[in-house]
Every structure is written in structure tokens, then in C-alpha cells.
């Protein structure tokens, strides 16, 4: 079994984000730079067969590249997660997240949640909301990945099992 989720990697904005966070009185325990991502769909514990099905589903998925402004902070009190995210985001992001969640649901995975709040968790064990100036980062996402989450004595680590380019569905040139 492996614990899986689909997410957007942050690539070149992960360093500016942790640099920004670490200069601020940001609550909680900072997530390491290497672990930053924007979750698209949480899947949970998957068998080998389910993992293969998710890899096939990821390869079939189409979505144009996404530009997402990370311009607000937020806090999930139950999860004690403090995060940055967009105030508004492209509809294609919601469509992609929903499609990936449904791929999981069709094979018995997911957490049953229907809503989607795009966010990048910057810290855990946060007992309060961040009270900082608004962030101003632009995520230009050109790929998405299926990640495996592994617990190690040094903490959790996220390994991409596969990544696919964000590309729109090819136009039908046959005029059909
Ligand atoms: P997060 O983005 O809010 O931190 C890997 O564990 C990723 O999946 C994390 O990014 C985490 O959310 C998300 N995740 C973990 N457990 C989850 C759950 N039960 N429901 C939804 N998302 C979850």
C-alpha cells in the first residue's frame, strides 16, 4: 500500500516562499521547502493496482498550463495547517482537481470531501492563523504529479511517482 495524492509542484517559487515565511512571525512548524506543493486531490492508501490505475488516469488527463496568484493566507484550525493560497483561481484548476478526485473515487479512494480550497501548507501544528502581510507570489504551473507520501524517522517525505505536462486537449482538426 502507498499513501498517494495528486498535486502541483511549486518548482521555482518554493525557495522564495520559504524565505518569505521564515522572515515572518509565521505560526507553527515550517514545512521543509522540498515538501511544498499545492494539493489537487488527496487519495489516501492505495494498492499497487490502484496506483497503476491512477498513473494511467494521470497520463490521460488534459488541462492547460495554470497561472495561480498566491495572494492570501489562511488556516485550517482542525488540521492546524497555516497556508498561502489564491483569492481567485482559474476555473481550469477546479476542473482538474475535480477530475482527479473523481478518478480516485471511481476506484474507492479519497476522503469523501467535495469542496476544494487550493492552498500551499507552509506550516503544521499552527495554533493560530498567520497574521502577516498578504503574500504576492505567482505559481506558473506547467505540470502536475502523482506523489507518494512516506513517513521516515526524519519526518514525512513526498516523492513524485510520475509527472505530466499541463496541456490542453488537442483541437480536433478533422472538422468533426
Ligand atoms: P495539505 O495540503 O493541507 O497539507 C499529503 O499528505 C498531502 O495530502 C498534504 O498536502 C495534505 O494536505 C493532504 N492530505 C493529507 N491528509 C489528508 C486528508 N485526510 N484529507 C485531505 N487532504 C489530506
Short mmCIF file of C-alpha atoms and ligand atoms in Angstrom, two decimals:
data_model
loop_
_atom_site.label_atom_id
_atom_site.label_comp_id
_atom_site.label_asym_id
_atom_site.label_seq_id
_atom_site.Cartn_x
_atom_site.Cartn_y
_atom_site.Cartn_z
CA UNK A 1 0.00 0.00 0.00
CA UNK A 2 1.17 3.56 -0.58
CA UNK A 3 -0.24 6.89 0.52
CA UNK A 4 -0.87 8.96 -2.59
CA UNK A 5 -2.04 12.38 -3.73
CA UNK A 6 -2.07 14.46 -6.92
CA UNK A 7 -0.50 17.91 -6.64
CA UNK A 8 1.14 20.78 -8.47
CA UNK A 9 4.86 21.06 -7.70
CA UNK A 10 5.98 24.59 -6.85
CA UNK A 11 9.37 24.46 -8.54
CA UNK A 12 10.95 27.92 -8.67
CA UNK A 13 8.63 29.62 -6.18
CA UNK A 14 9.28 27.18 -3.31
CA UNK A 15 12.50 28.94 -2.25
CA UNK A 16 11.03 32.47 -2.34
CA UNK A 17 8.04 31.16 -0.36
CA UNK A 18 10.09 29.66 2.49
CA UNK A 19 12.37 32.72 2.51
CA UNK A 20 9.29 34.93 2.85
CA UNK A 21 7.77 32.70 5.56
CA UNK A 22 10.97 32.44 7.56
CA UNK A 23 11.35 36.21 7.77
CA UNK A 24 7.92 36.50 9.36
CA UNK A 25 6.45 35.52 12.68
CA UNK A 26 4.67 32.63 10.94
CA UNK A 27 2.87 30.24 13.33
CA UNK A 28 3.62 26.53 13.73
CA UNK A 29 6.31 24.23 12.47
CA UNK A 30 7.59 25.13 8.99
CA UNK A 31 7.11 22.61 6.18
CA UNK A 32 10.50 21.96 4.52
CA UNK A 33 10.97 23.59 1.13
CA UNK A 34 11.20 20.21 -0.61
CA UNK A 35 7.72 19.26 0.64
CA UNK A 36 5.85 22.33 -0.59
CA UNK A 37 3.12 21.59 -3.14
CA UNK A 38 -0.43 22.56 -3.98
CA UNK A 39 -2.67 19.52 -3.47
CA UNK A 40 -5.12 18.75 -6.28
CA UNK A 41 -6.66 15.58 -4.87
CA UNK A 42 -5.93 13.55 -1.77
CA UNK A 43 -6.26 9.82 -2.43
CA UNK A 44 -5.03 8.04 0.70
CA UNK A 45 -3.79 4.45 0.99
CA UNK A 46 -3.71 2.82 -2.44
CA UNK A 47 -2.91 -0.73 -3.52
CA UNK A 48 -0.48 -1.44 -6.33
CA UNK A 49 -3.37 -1.95 -8.72
CA UNK A 50 -4.99 1.35 -7.69
CA UNK A 51 -1.63 3.09 -8.10
CA UNK A 52 -1.37 1.76 -11.67
CA UNK A 53 -4.92 2.98 -12.38
CA UNK A 54 -4.04 6.44 -11.07
CA UNK A 55 -0.91 6.56 -13.20
CA UNK A 56 -2.99 5.69 -16.26
CA UNK A 57 -5.61 8.31 -15.32
CA UNK A 58 -2.93 10.99 -14.84
CA UNK A 59 -1.49 10.27 -18.26
CA UNK A 60 -4.93 10.71 -19.88
CA UNK A 61 -5.77 13.97 -18.10
CA UNK A 62 -5.75 17.25 -20.01
CA UNK A 63 -5.59 20.78 -18.57
CA UNK A 64 -3.97 23.95 -19.89
CA UNK A 65 -1.00 25.48 -18.01
CA UNK A 66 -2.23 27.38 -14.96
CA UNK A 67 -1.29 30.76 -13.51
CA UNK A 68 -2.28 30.97 -9.86
CA UNK A 69 -1.72 34.05 -7.69
CA UNK A 70 -0.86 33.11 -4.11
CA UNK A 71 -2.14 36.31 -2.56
CA UNK A 72 -3.82 35.35 0.72
CA UNK A 73 -3.03 33.47 3.90
CA UNK A 74 -5.28 31.00 5.65
CA UNK A 75 -5.51 28.50 8.46
CA UNK A 76 -7.30 25.18 8.91
CA UNK A 77 -7.92 25.02 12.69
CA UNK A 78 -8.69 21.27 12.78
CA UNK A 79 -5.61 20.31 10.76
CA UNK A 80 -3.61 23.12 12.42
CA UNK A 81 -2.22 23.98 8.99
CA UNK A 82 -1.28 27.56 8.06
CA UNK A 83 -1.12 28.25 4.35
CA UNK A 84 -0.99 30.62 1.42
CA UNK A 85 -3.40 30.34 -1.46
CA UNK A 86 -5.25 32.26 -4.15
CA UNK A 87 -8.23 34.56 -3.54
CA UNK A 88 -9.42 33.65 -7.00
CA UNK A 89 -8.20 30.97 -9.33
CA UNK A 90 -8.75 29.74 -12.87
CA UNK A 91 -11.77 27.51 -13.35
CA UNK A 92 -9.49 25.00 -15.05
CA UNK A 93 -7.82 24.37 -11.68
CA UNK A 94 -11.16 23.42 -10.10
CA UNK A 95 -11.98 21.23 -13.11
CA UNK A 96 -8.60 19.47 -12.92
CA UNK A 97 -8.84 18.89 -9.15
CA UNK A 98 -12.39 17.53 -9.51
CA UNK A 99 -11.44 15.21 -12.37
CA UNK A 100 -8.51 13.79 -10.40
CA UNK A 101 -10.61 13.40 -7.27
CA UNK A 102 -13.22 11.51 -9.30
CA UNK A 103 -10.60 9.20 -10.78
CA UNK A 104 -9.77 8.31 -7.18
CA UNK A 105 -13.42 7.95 -6.13
CA UNK A 106 -14.17 5.60 -9.03
CA UNK A 107 -11.60 3.16 -7.64
CA UNK A 108 -12.58 3.61 -3.99
CA UNK A 109 -10.07 6.27 -2.91
CA UNK A 110 -10.29 9.78 -1.48
CA UNK A 111 -11.58 11.32 1.71
CA UNK A 112 -15.18 11.92 0.61
CA UNK A 113 -14.75 15.71 0.66
CA UNK A 114 -16.39 17.56 -2.20
CA UNK A 115 -15.17 21.13 -1.76
CA UNK A 116 -11.83 22.40 -2.98
CA UNK A 117 -9.75 25.16 -1.38
CA UNK A 118 -6.47 25.44 -3.24
CA UNK A 119 -3.64 26.12 -0.80
CA UNK A 120 0.03 25.53 -0.08
CA UNK A 121 0.58 24.46 3.51
CA UNK A 122 3.57 26.37 4.89
CA UNK A 123 3.40 25.09 8.46
CA UNK A 124 1.77 22.46 10.62
CA UNK A 125 0.95 22.41 14.34
CA UNK A 126 -0.10 26.04 13.92
CA UNK A 127 -2.28 27.07 16.85
CA UNK A 128 -3.39 30.32 15.22
CA UNK A 129 -3.91 31.93 11.84
CA UNK A 130 -0.99 33.77 10.26
CA UNK A 131 -1.25 37.50 10.92
CA UNK A 132 1.16 38.64 8.24
CA UNK A 133 1.00 40.97 5.25
CA UNK A 134 -0.60 39.38 2.21
CA UNK A 135 1.76 37.26 0.13
CA UNK A 136 2.41 38.11 -3.51
CA UNK A 137 3.60 35.04 -5.40
CA UNK A 138 2.70 33.72 -8.81
CA UNK A 139 2.63 29.99 -9.41
CA UNK A 140 3.02 29.24 -13.10
CA UNK A 141 2.22 25.56 -13.21
CA UNK A 142 3.20 23.62 -16.29
CA UNK A 143 2.94 20.08 -14.87
CA UNK A 144 1.19 18.04 -12.22
CA UNK A 145 2.36 14.92 -10.39
CA UNK A 146 1.19 11.85 -8.53
CA UNK A 147 3.07 11.85 -5.22
CA UNK A 148 3.77 9.16 -2.70
CA UNK A 149 3.97 10.24 0.92
CA UNK A 150 6.43 8.29 3.06
CA UNK A 151 6.97 8.61 6.79
CA UNK A 152 10.62 8.47 7.82
CA UNK A 153 12.28 8.99 11.21
CA UNK A 154 13.22 12.48 9.94
CA UNK A 155 9.61 13.30 9.03
CA UNK A 156 7.39 12.86 6.04
CA UNK A 157 8.78 12.98 2.51
CA UNK A 158 6.89 13.34 -0.76
CA UNK A 159 8.22 11.59 -3.83
CA UNK A 160 6.75 12.21 -7.28
CA UNK A 161 5.95 8.83 -8.87
CA UNK A 162 5.17 10.47 -12.21
CA UNK A 163 4.56 13.96 -13.59
CA UNK A 164 2.65 15.01 -16.69
CA UNK A 165 2.69 18.30 -18.59
CA UNK A 166 -0.33 20.55 -18.26
CA UNK A 167 -1.50 20.71 -21.83
CA UNK A 168 -4.88 21.48 -23.32
CA UNK A 169 -6.76 18.80 -25.20
CA UNK A 170 -5.64 18.86 -28.84
CA UNK A 171 -8.12 20.63 -31.13
CA UNK A 172 -9.99 18.30 -33.43
CA UNK A 173 -8.55 19.21 -36.82
CA UNK A 174 -10.79 16.85 -38.78
CA UNK A 175 -13.71 19.24 -38.55
CA UNK A 176 -15.87 16.52 -36.99
P1 LIG B 1 -2.32 19.83 2.92
O1 LIG B 1 -2.02 20.25 1.51
O2 LIG B 1 -3.41 20.60 3.51
O3 LIG B 1 -1.12 19.77 3.77
C1 LIG B 1 -0.08 14.78 1.55
O4 LIG B 1 -0.37 14.29 2.80
C2 LIG B 1 -0.99 15.90 1.18
O5 LIG B 1 -2.33 15.48 1.20
C3 LIG B 1 -0.87 17.05 2.10
O6 LIG B 1 -0.65 18.17 1.32
C4 LIG B 1 -2.20 17.18 2.82
O7 LIG B 1 -2.87 18.35 2.81
C5 LIG B 1 -3.09 16.29 2.05
N1 LIG B 1 -3.85 15.47 2.99
C6 LIG B 1 -3.36 14.65 3.92
N2 LIG B 1 -4.36 14.03 4.58
C7 LIG B 1 -5.50 14.49 4.03
C8 LIG B 1 -6.87 14.24 4.25
N3 LIG B 1 -7.30 13.35 5.16
N4 LIG B 1 -7.76 14.90 3.50
C9 LIG B 1 -7.35 15.79 2.57
N5 LIG B 1 -6.08 16.06 2.30
C10 LIG B 1 -5.17 15.42 3.02
#
